[in-house]
């Protein structure tokens, strides 16, 4: 099915032409028929020579009802432009053409009506020349008469050719039906009608009503008076909705697929030049007054904040479900265009979730950036602006193609991601310098420091030379193989003394008194352990790194199995050290403790990582076994 909207001055014969072509009455109201004037939208359809169905949305031409005209034209992909041969081009011809241009409608046919009353040549030439300067460009023109039927077959075949050349909308596109009519039917509840521009609706689908976001289910589905299980756009649809009252639904609301649209009251837009109205290209972009905004069947009030040439931020009185790339029509009731009609200008939506303009000069910088964007912004454009976005947010903006996520569903602009990596490095270096005894910067602190919305992003940024260990971020030192932060001079000196003691008696672990005298508190010892300068055997016992290997060598010389007392004697130490050391060796699988409390040597311990190689992850994962210190 195809949908075409009429356009043209009042009384130029739009409704009569629809009536003649379809045999249906587009003026639905008694008042319309009594006054002989279209007030509201009319709907009629026919089967074309090609067998395809063509639905018309007939609009009122009178300027008082231009809002109704916009509601019908908004969602339509093509236009039947009507000019009467006897009157020729008139003010509302110009206004409707401005509307068509602003909406970006690209395809149309010109019908020059009442050709039984006057020679259509002059009106045709004039109208074609004017239309050629609009978004429609060159259009075929057919002289017709609804009184005599002359030209009607030629018009039908021109329409057939027109719709046959329209691009086929994506059947999988997200659904948004702007409600243009709603009524209740006794016994079957509320019905909403509208133009389905793209995508598919099925019976039993759930949609949400904007702006309330209330979910509704499609009980029944009709298109051109016939019940259907599914309808694909472009099409006229009547949706019978379950469980809602008629008073809930109004023209201008939309029925949308959940999660696929952004309900927004703040947007950044590019405002079209206004060549047809001879206006200054940025005239509307310099107003700060309120304008009327139209999209689909919706009408809204928008406050315009100009950001730069042709670029503006609009604050909407009521939120609308929008995508980037959507076409909007703006009318400035305070300005009068040629012919005395409020000036009309088109705009395209660049961002439906624009960041605040906090800094000085942010408006101008934003305008510079946005003016380089294409008509329909891409994921790369939006990411360059937002830095980080959820894939679902991008989808709700109308962009389904996106790069691979950096973490979870987070997408990142490549430059922004690199600079976050640099900033993480700065933050970590700063932290290590300020707190040399700390086990690293907690992930949450790093997240807050970088202003990131999700901790998973911090983890994803922790690629070498950064790493995550026990919920904290550390810098991996490449030279020297030491993984921890540099030890303060005071701690290094104390550790040197301790290592000298242990060199003489490798298993005589220093007692609390000795450690206190050397000024080594729990934090300093933990830092020395992380730096690989000491080895923690238990809470109370520290030895030199490699003490476990040395102990195993000594124990290998004993008759197997051996008792704790035999081990203590061979190691030349006290029970205070021997027992924790044996338990440590049990825990890492070097020794086996038998049922009678004696032990056997199972295997020599893994030798420590040689100092020249980079610190390995194994060292890190072993930390909980040997460490009892809290990370700070
Ligand atoms: N003679 C003649 N009258 C026409 C023709 N088309 C429309 N009319 C008359 O013009 C008047 C306005 O037509 P209508 O379709 O309501 O115009 P609309 O406002 O553009 O919808 C009606 O009285 C029609 O009968 C035509 O081709 N020839
Ligand atoms: Mg009419």
XYZ file of C-alpha atoms and ligand atoms in Angstrom:
661
model
C 0.000 0.000 0.000
C 1.047 3.584 -0.555
C -0.061 6.769 1.138
C -0.331 10.136 -0.582
C -1.412 13.396 1.029
C -3.233 16.203 -0.767
C -2.076 19.814 -0.680
C -3.337 23.053 -2.166
C -5.432 26.171 -1.674
C -8.959 25.962 -0.263
C -11.685 25.253 -2.852
C -9.215 24.208 -5.547
C -10.932 20.820 -5.773
C -8.775 18.486 -3.633
C -11.700 16.687 -2.008
C -13.695 16.584 -5.256
C -10.719 14.934 -6.967
C -10.377 12.308 -4.242
C -14.111 11.658 -4.453
C -13.889 11.288 -8.238
C -10.894 8.924 -8.115
C -11.996 6.732 -5.211
C -15.756 6.998 -5.151
C -15.407 7.585 -1.420
C -16.368 10.659 0.565
C -13.300 12.238 2.178
C -15.298 14.895 4.016
C -16.473 12.748 6.905
C -18.339 15.329 8.942
C -21.865 16.593 8.311
C -20.565 20.100 8.911
C -17.933 19.646 6.211
C -20.507 18.492 3.696
C -22.941 21.263 4.675
C -20.264 23.963 4.314
C -18.643 22.254 1.332
C -15.303 22.672 3.031
C -12.793 20.235 4.463
C -12.097 20.967 8.118
C -10.413 17.820 9.291
C -8.444 15.038 7.661
C -10.296 12.770 5.252
C -9.387 9.234 4.283
C -10.155 7.392 1.056
C -8.489 4.737 -1.079
C -8.514 2.937 -4.359
C -6.900 0.043 -6.179
C -4.663 1.316 -8.933
C -4.223 -0.139 -12.432
C -1.077 -1.890 -11.154
C -3.187 -3.655 -8.518
C -1.502 -1.764 -5.679
C -3.625 0.025 -3.132
C -3.302 3.758 -2.780
C -4.632 5.564 0.282
C -5.207 9.304 0.333
C -5.085 11.584 3.312
C -7.151 14.595 2.256
C -6.249 17.786 4.093
C -8.098 21.067 4.613
C -6.852 24.000 2.550
C -8.223 26.781 4.688
C -5.538 28.511 6.696
C -7.537 28.169 9.928
C -7.113 24.430 9.704
C -3.443 24.308 8.801
C -2.715 22.334 11.969
C -4.986 19.588 10.672
C -3.228 19.828 7.324
C 0.109 19.300 9.076
C -1.210 16.333 11.023
C -2.034 14.632 7.744
C 1.045 15.682 5.796
C 3.522 14.898 8.567
C 3.763 11.149 8.144
C 3.128 10.985 4.359
C 5.901 10.122 1.897
C 4.364 11.708 -1.243
C 2.004 14.533 -2.162
C -0.799 15.199 -4.661
C -0.483 18.931 -5.180
C -3.640 20.610 -6.435
C -3.920 23.988 -8.171
C -7.120 25.197 -9.848
C -6.811 26.215 -13.504
C -9.084 29.222 -13.025
C -7.485 30.747 -9.928
C -3.896 29.584 -10.268
C -1.306 29.875 -7.508
C -2.759 31.246 -4.246
C -1.479 32.037 -0.722
C -2.239 28.599 0.682
C -0.676 26.970 -2.347
C 2.512 28.700 -1.186
C 1.949 27.792 2.439
C 1.293 24.127 1.682
C 4.361 23.997 -0.550
C 6.406 25.462 2.299
C 5.008 22.734 4.562
C 5.864 20.023 2.043
C 9.397 21.408 1.708
C 9.878 21.755 5.429
C 8.772 18.168 5.974
C 11.256 17.121 3.325
C 8.649 15.320 1.179
C 10.492 14.559 -2.047
C 7.939 13.028 -4.395
C 4.749 14.446 -5.836
C 2.341 14.955 -8.731
C 0.686 18.239 -9.718
C -3.020 18.075 -10.624
C -4.381 21.223 -12.279
C -8.088 20.998 -11.493
C -11.140 22.731 -12.948
C -9.623 22.506 -16.415
C -13.237 22.569 -17.663
C -13.497 26.165 -16.374
C -10.239 27.665 -17.698
C -7.237 26.852 -19.860
C -4.829 25.085 -17.462
C -1.636 26.096 -19.341
C -0.739 29.259 -17.428
C -1.563 27.854 -13.975
C 0.404 24.707 -14.821
C 3.554 26.524 -15.941
C 3.522 28.835 -12.932
C 2.885 26.049 -10.399
C 5.507 23.743 -11.909
C 8.125 26.490 -11.752
C 7.380 27.190 -8.100
C 7.287 23.533 -7.135
C 10.597 22.937 -8.909
C 12.275 25.149 -6.270
C 10.867 23.075 -3.388
C 11.892 19.698 -1.992
C 9.662 18.108 -4.657
C 11.724 19.357 -7.588
C 10.394 18.596 -11.089
C 6.935 17.019 -10.919
C 4.644 15.692 -13.650
C 1.546 17.882 -14.180
C -1.856 16.565 -15.262
C -4.805 18.777 -16.213
C -8.018 17.296 -14.784
C -11.666 18.056 -14.231
C -13.716 16.432 -11.518
C -16.818 17.788 -13.282
C -16.181 16.024 -16.616
C -13.693 13.326 -15.597
C -11.169 14.573 -18.165
C -7.563 13.744 -17.199
C -8.512 11.436 -14.316
C -7.118 8.246 -15.959
C -3.879 10.109 -16.802
C -3.633 11.309 -13.185
C -4.160 7.768 -11.918
C -1.350 6.424 -14.054
C 0.918 9.311 -12.991
C 0.143 8.422 -9.354
C 0.794 4.764 -10.100
C 4.196 5.640 -11.505
C 4.928 7.975 -8.602
C 4.248 5.463 -5.852
C 5.966 2.701 -7.805
C 9.157 4.743 -7.620
C 8.935 5.475 -3.878
C 11.615 3.792 -1.774
C 10.278 0.744 0.059
C 10.358 1.460 3.823
C 12.146 -1.047 6.068
C 9.589 -3.637 7.348
C 11.780 -4.144 10.437
C 12.018 -0.438 11.291
C 10.841 0.669 14.749
C 7.131 1.425 14.829
C 5.784 4.909 15.471
C 2.185 5.621 14.557
C 1.133 9.227 15.092
C -2.507 9.125 16.106
C -4.587 11.251 13.737
C -8.004 10.013 14.849
C -9.389 8.071 17.778
C -12.897 6.909 18.417
C -14.745 4.245 20.349
C -16.726 1.468 18.806
C -19.462 -0.097 20.858
C -18.390 -3.546 21.927
C -14.811 -3.244 20.768
C -13.289 -0.379 22.706
C -10.985 2.326 21.436
C -9.629 2.639 17.906
C -6.692 4.819 16.888
C -5.866 5.512 13.260
C -2.676 6.782 11.714
C -0.110 6.355 8.990
C 2.425 3.605 9.580
C 5.475 5.098 7.885
C 7.740 2.057 8.272
C 8.011 -1.178 10.243
C 5.331 -3.763 10.930
C 2.480 -3.989 13.434
C 0.913 -7.320 14.379
C -2.251 -8.260 16.191
C -1.399 -8.735 19.910
C 1.709 -6.524 19.694
C 2.317 -4.331 22.690
C 3.009 -0.667 22.004
C 3.324 2.263 24.389
C 1.372 5.507 24.202
C 3.475 8.655 24.351
C 3.961 10.721 26.373
C 2.496 8.663 29.242
C 4.434 5.535 28.141
C 1.428 3.510 29.126
C 1.508 0.089 27.449
C -1.383 -0.997 25.238
C -2.031 -4.199 23.349
C -3.416 -4.333 19.812
C -6.593 -6.345 20.043
C -7.456 -6.001 16.398
C -5.860 -4.495 13.346
C -7.403 -3.045 10.197
C -6.047 -1.459 7.095
C -8.347 0.239 4.557
C -11.377 -1.338 6.193
C -10.051 -4.920 6.075
C -8.943 -6.901 9.120
C -5.321 -8.080 9.005
C -2.943 -10.091 11.193
C -0.032 -7.808 10.346
C 0.451 -4.591 8.402
C 3.747 -3.257 7.059
C 4.399 0.422 6.315
C 3.765 2.501 4.383
C 0.109 1.959 5.277
C -2.941 3.456 6.839
C -3.768 1.515 9.995
C -6.646 1.385 12.455
C -5.575 -0.144 15.763
C -8.216 -1.473 18.098
C -6.635 -1.171 21.520
C -7.374 -3.295 24.535
C -8.179 -1.820 27.891
C -8.008 1.920 27.371
C -10.700 4.539 27.285
C -11.237 6.810 24.314
C -10.486 9.870 26.422
C -6.914 8.625 26.915
C -5.979 8.878 23.233
C -5.729 12.070 21.236
C -4.370 13.294 17.943
C -0.704 14.092 18.394
C 0.021 11.192 20.675
C 2.001 8.342 19.207
C 1.920 4.574 19.574
C 5.516 3.399 19.609
C 7.552 0.261 20.086
C 9.061 0.262 23.596
C 12.797 0.896 23.803
C 13.108 2.093 20.213
C 12.357 5.808 20.636
C 13.665 8.544 22.904
C 10.947 10.490 24.677
C 12.577 13.883 24.935
C 11.824 17.529 25.618
C 15.267 18.830 24.677
C 16.747 18.510 21.193
C 19.474 20.011 19.036
C 18.403 20.702 15.458
C 19.661 22.039 12.167
C 17.248 24.654 10.803
C 16.803 24.671 7.027
C 17.591 27.609 4.872
C 14.409 29.307 3.687
C 15.043 29.918 -0.024
C 11.393 29.940 -1.008
C 10.420 32.641 1.398
C 13.302 34.915 0.556
C 14.169 34.985 4.240
C 17.510 35.199 5.885
C 18.793 31.656 6.214
C 19.222 31.851 9.939
C 16.357 34.178 10.800
C 14.548 31.633 12.911
C 17.846 30.571 14.400
C 18.187 34.029 15.913
C 14.874 34.182 17.656
C 14.543 33.234 21.256
C 10.786 33.306 21.196
C 8.509 30.314 21.270
C 7.680 28.645 17.990
C 5.125 25.983 17.130
C 6.704 22.651 16.317
C 5.024 19.968 14.232
C 6.002 16.380 13.650
C 3.647 13.652 12.553
C 0.262 14.607 13.926
C 1.807 16.279 16.980
C 1.916 19.971 17.672
C 4.139 21.301 20.416
C 5.529 24.587 21.698
C 9.301 24.950 21.456
C 11.574 27.608 22.919
C 14.431 28.265 20.526
C 17.948 28.822 21.778
C 20.230 29.628 18.843
C 23.665 28.006 19.249
C 25.267 29.203 16.033
C 24.465 29.653 12.345
C 21.591 27.334 11.491
C 21.932 25.294 14.689
C 19.564 25.629 17.647
C 18.543 23.923 20.848
C 14.791 23.490 21.305
C 13.070 23.060 24.663
C 9.696 21.437 24.130
C 6.670 22.091 26.306
C 5.647 18.436 25.958
C 8.039 15.542 25.343
C 7.904 13.721 22.004
C 9.178 10.307 20.863
C 12.001 11.200 18.474
C 14.947 9.842 16.526
C 17.964 11.661 15.226
C 17.326 12.476 11.567
C 13.604 13.168 12.195
C 12.167 16.064 10.191
C 10.368 18.814 12.077
C 8.372 21.775 10.936
C 8.606 25.048 12.849
C 6.143 27.911 12.554
C 6.878 31.243 14.083
C 3.537 32.870 14.801
C 5.299 36.170 15.450
C 6.753 36.351 11.968
C 4.757 36.679 8.777
C 6.104 35.300 5.565
C 5.214 36.517 2.075
C 1.470 36.435 1.556
C 0.940 37.206 5.228
C 1.213 33.617 6.436
C 3.227 32.681 9.483
C 6.633 31.698 8.266
C 7.327 28.014 8.052
C 10.699 26.389 8.200
C 11.929 22.808 8.313
C 14.491 21.422 10.704
C 16.202 18.106 11.195
C 16.892 16.550 14.550
C 20.612 16.076 15.265
C 20.523 15.008 18.909
C 17.621 13.882 21.087
C 19.611 13.805 24.292
C 21.977 16.767 24.084
C 24.491 17.336 26.878
C 24.126 20.519 28.952
C 25.953 23.613 27.734
C 27.852 24.457 30.886
C 31.122 26.047 29.792
C 31.422 29.494 28.295
C 31.612 29.142 24.554
C 29.981 25.719 24.671
C 27.110 26.876 22.458
C 29.407 28.042 19.677
C 31.574 24.920 19.930
C 28.449 22.742 19.775
C 27.185 24.583 16.701
C 30.567 24.135 14.977
C 30.526 20.413 15.702
C 26.879 19.836 14.755
C 27.092 21.808 11.523
C 29.519 19.199 10.167
C 27.068 16.359 10.778
C 25.129 14.679 7.966
C 21.335 14.878 7.682
C 20.999 11.616 9.596
C 23.696 11.460 12.291
C 25.665 8.220 12.664
C 26.859 6.303 15.716
C 30.327 7.790 15.149
C 28.909 11.346 15.165
C 26.936 10.782 18.349
C 29.796 8.995 20.118
C 32.188 11.790 19.186
C 29.813 14.121 20.984
C 28.797 11.999 23.972
C 32.039 10.055 24.494
C 30.308 7.082 26.084
C 26.825 5.761 25.347
C 24.840 2.630 26.043
C 23.969 0.679 22.886
C 20.333 0.709 24.031
C 20.350 4.515 24.284
C 21.764 4.764 20.776
C 19.088 2.355 19.538
C 16.413 4.526 21.160
C 17.896 7.466 19.251
C 17.265 5.575 16.026
C 20.805 4.311 15.361
C 21.139 0.537 15.250
C 24.617 0.210 13.672
C 27.321 0.683 16.235
C 30.904 -0.315 17.032
C 31.812 -3.158 19.392
C 31.116 -2.285 23.069
C 34.120 -1.577 25.314
C 32.375 -3.059 28.378
C 28.886 -4.487 28.876
C 26.709 -2.501 26.493
C 28.899 0.600 26.688
C 30.101 2.103 23.442
C 32.989 4.555 23.384
C 34.344 7.106 20.995
C 37.897 5.874 20.198
C 39.564 9.228 21.000
C 37.607 9.604 24.209
C 38.493 6.068 25.265
C 42.203 6.737 24.700
C 42.048 9.932 26.698
C 40.251 8.123 29.533
C 43.158 5.661 29.543
C 45.603 8.567 29.843
C 43.604 10.159 32.622
C 43.422 6.864 34.482
C 47.228 6.721 34.297
C 47.491 10.221 35.737
C 45.045 9.453 38.512
C 46.884 6.239 39.416
C 50.322 7.862 39.360
C 49.003 10.687 41.513
C 47.533 8.221 43.962
C 50.697 6.096 44.104
C 52.789 9.214 44.787
C 50.435 10.478 47.483
C 49.970 7.111 49.176
C 52.993 4.940 48.475
C 51.968 2.312 51.038
C 48.520 1.799 49.528
C 47.643 -1.377 47.685
C 46.264 0.660 44.755
C 43.295 2.868 43.998
C 39.935 1.192 44.680
C 37.903 0.767 41.461
C 35.077 2.867 42.855
C 37.477 5.724 43.626
C 38.895 5.505 40.097
C 35.365 5.519 38.667
C 34.500 8.635 40.658
C 37.787 10.357 39.758
C 37.162 9.829 36.034
C 33.451 10.642 36.339
C 32.513 7.343 34.702
C 28.946 5.992 34.927
C 29.857 2.325 35.454
C 32.655 0.497 37.298
C 32.910 -2.005 34.448
C 34.370 0.803 32.351
C 37.223 1.204 34.854
C 37.937 -2.517 34.692
C 37.879 -2.374 30.888
C 40.370 0.514 30.933
C 42.713 -1.467 33.207
C 44.829 -2.895 30.400
C 48.604 -3.025 30.903
C 50.282 -0.930 32.233
C 47.288 -0.939 34.601
C 45.721 -3.908 36.271
C 43.041 -4.733 38.788
C 43.954 -6.655 41.898
C 41.659 -7.289 44.861
C 39.271 -4.525 43.766
C 42.043 -1.955 43.374
C 43.872 -0.539 40.383
C 47.639 -0.682 40.240
C 50.274 0.406 37.798
C 52.418 -2.463 36.597
C 56.043 -1.352 36.565
C 57.705 -2.676 33.439
C 61.345 -2.161 34.476
C 62.764 -4.207 37.337
C 59.798 -6.497 37.561
C 58.535 -4.972 40.751
C 54.804 -4.730 40.756
C 53.992 -2.610 43.742
C 54.588 1.066 44.267
C 58.051 2.304 45.134
C 58.721 1.981 48.841
C 59.386 5.148 50.771
C 63.065 5.582 51.722
C 62.322 5.049 55.442
C 60.696 1.679 54.773
C 63.436 0.619 52.368
C 66.081 1.302 55.028
C 64.232 -0.717 57.667
C 63.681 -3.584 55.238
C 67.425 -3.594 54.424
C 68.220 -4.084 58.131
C 65.643 -6.857 58.386
C 66.996 -8.583 55.292
C 70.504 -8.448 56.782
C 69.185 -10.173 59.966
C 67.459 -12.806 57.838
C 70.564 -13.315 55.733
C 72.328 -14.524 58.868
C 69.396 -16.557 60.244
C 66.893 -17.145 57.383
C 64.131 -18.656 59.569
C 64.410 -16.385 62.602
C 61.468 -14.170 61.830
C 61.555 -10.793 63.557
C 59.214 -10.503 66.537
C 56.794 -7.654 67.148
C 59.281 -5.838 69.318
C 61.975 -5.935 66.620
C 59.556 -4.710 63.976
C 58.389 -1.864 66.180
C 61.981 -0.796 66.808
C 62.598 -0.743 63.049
C 59.474 1.389 62.606
C 57.720 -1.182 60.449
C 53.980 -1.096 61.064
C 51.407 -3.336 59.370
C 50.985 -0.973 56.369
C 54.730 -0.729 55.762
C 55.120 -4.496 55.964
C 52.203 -4.980 53.565
C 53.797 -2.542 51.131
C 57.170 -4.308 51.413
C 55.433 -7.632 50.765
C 53.691 -6.185 47.682
C 56.999 -4.774 46.500
C 58.490 -8.262 46.778
C 60.965 -7.249 49.502
C 59.500 -9.513 52.187
C 57.520 -12.720 52.207
C 54.531 -13.053 54.492
C 54.161 -16.499 56.054
C 51.364 -15.618 58.498
C 50.004 -12.554 60.230
C 52.883 -12.625 62.675
C 55.634 -14.119 60.548
C 57.583 -12.438 57.744
C 60.737 -13.807 56.142
C 62.892 -12.937 53.149
C 61.478 -13.802 49.727
C 62.464 -17.355 48.839
C 62.375 -18.526 52.460
C 59.826 -21.165 51.439
C 62.202 -22.637 48.833
C 65.061 -22.605 51.317
C 62.897 -24.292 53.971
C 61.878 -27.019 51.529
C 65.559 -27.694 50.743
C 66.303 -28.100 54.454
C 63.268 -30.360 55.005
C 64.296 -32.515 52.058
C 67.351 -33.522 54.055
C 65.214 -35.033 56.844
C 64.036 -38.590 57.094
C 60.428 -38.643 55.794
C 57.952 -38.281 57.400
C 59.200 -35.838 60.027
C 57.701 -34.215 63.094
C 57.270 -30.483 63.694
C 59.952 -30.661 66.360
C 62.414 -32.261 63.922
C 61.612 -29.586 61.342
C 62.017 -26.769 63.888
C 65.423 -28.134 64.913
C 66.616 -28.574 61.310
C 65.498 -25.050 60.432
C 67.173 -23.661 63.506
C 64.191 -21.633 64.623
C 61.533 -21.420 67.295
C 58.017 -22.860 67.373
C 56.681 -19.300 66.807
C 58.102 -19.402 63.274
C 58.280 -23.147 62.574
C 54.578 -23.915 63.035
C 53.244 -21.108 60.790
C 55.975 -21.906 58.241
C 54.967 -25.594 58.110
C 51.292 -24.639 57.866
C 52.132 -22.266 55.071
C 54.044 -25.026 53.252
C 51.025 -27.333 53.766
C 48.711 -24.673 52.328
C 50.719 -24.226 49.154
C 51.147 -27.973 48.691
C 54.874 -28.229 49.421
C 54.285 -30.498 52.397
C 51.564 -32.943 53.333
C 50.359 -33.209 56.886
C 49.624 -36.821 57.828
C 46.996 -38.152 60.252
C 49.621 -38.583 63.002
C 50.659 -34.903 62.626
C 53.921 -35.799 60.921
C 54.684 -34.372 57.463
C 56.196 -35.466 54.176
C 57.699 -33.248 51.488
C 55.578 -33.401 48.343
C 57.302 -31.097 45.930
C 59.628 -28.142 46.032
C 57.836 -24.802 46.014
C 57.603 -22.826 42.788
C 60.693 -20.606 42.647
C 59.923 -16.892 42.819
C 59.608 -14.892 39.623
C 63.091 -13.803 38.521
C 63.572 -10.103 39.109
C 64.192 -9.163 35.462
C 60.802 -10.404 34.198
C 57.678 -8.230 34.429
C 55.428 -8.894 37.355
C 52.960 -11.589 36.498
C 49.339 -12.031 37.321
C 50.149 -15.171 39.336
C 51.874 -13.022 41.903
C 48.734 -11.001 42.213
C 46.364 -13.890 42.564
C 48.590 -15.399 45.258
C 48.235 -12.262 47.303
C 45.126 -13.224 49.258
C 46.911 -16.376 50.457
C 49.832 -14.542 51.914
C 48.283 -11.189 52.699
C 46.166 -10.295 55.653
C 46.331 -6.564 55.139
C 43.329 -4.520 54.169
C 43.631 -2.658 50.888
C 43.299 1.036 51.417
N -16.264 22.864 -12.478
C -15.507 22.244 -11.623
N -15.747 22.397 -10.298
C -14.953 21.741 -9.426
C -13.900 20.908 -9.855
N -13.287 20.411 -8.756
C -13.936 20.915 -7.682
N -14.927 21.720 -8.080
C -15.820 22.455 -7.194
O -15.055 23.347 -6.421
C -15.560 23.455 -5.102
C -14.492 23.137 -4.087
O -14.073 21.801 -4.238
P -13.447 20.984 -3.049
O -13.109 19.645 -3.579
O -14.271 21.049 -1.845
O -12.123 21.862 -2.830
P -11.018 21.651 -1.725
O -11.240 22.724 -0.718
O -9.728 21.831 -2.415
O -11.191 20.285 -1.155
C -16.718 22.477 -5.019
O -17.935 23.183 -5.196
C -16.499 21.544 -6.180
O -17.690 21.033 -6.713
C -13.677 20.766 -11.265
O -12.758 20.079 -11.744
N -14.500 21.469 -12.099
Mg -11.383 19.665 0.729
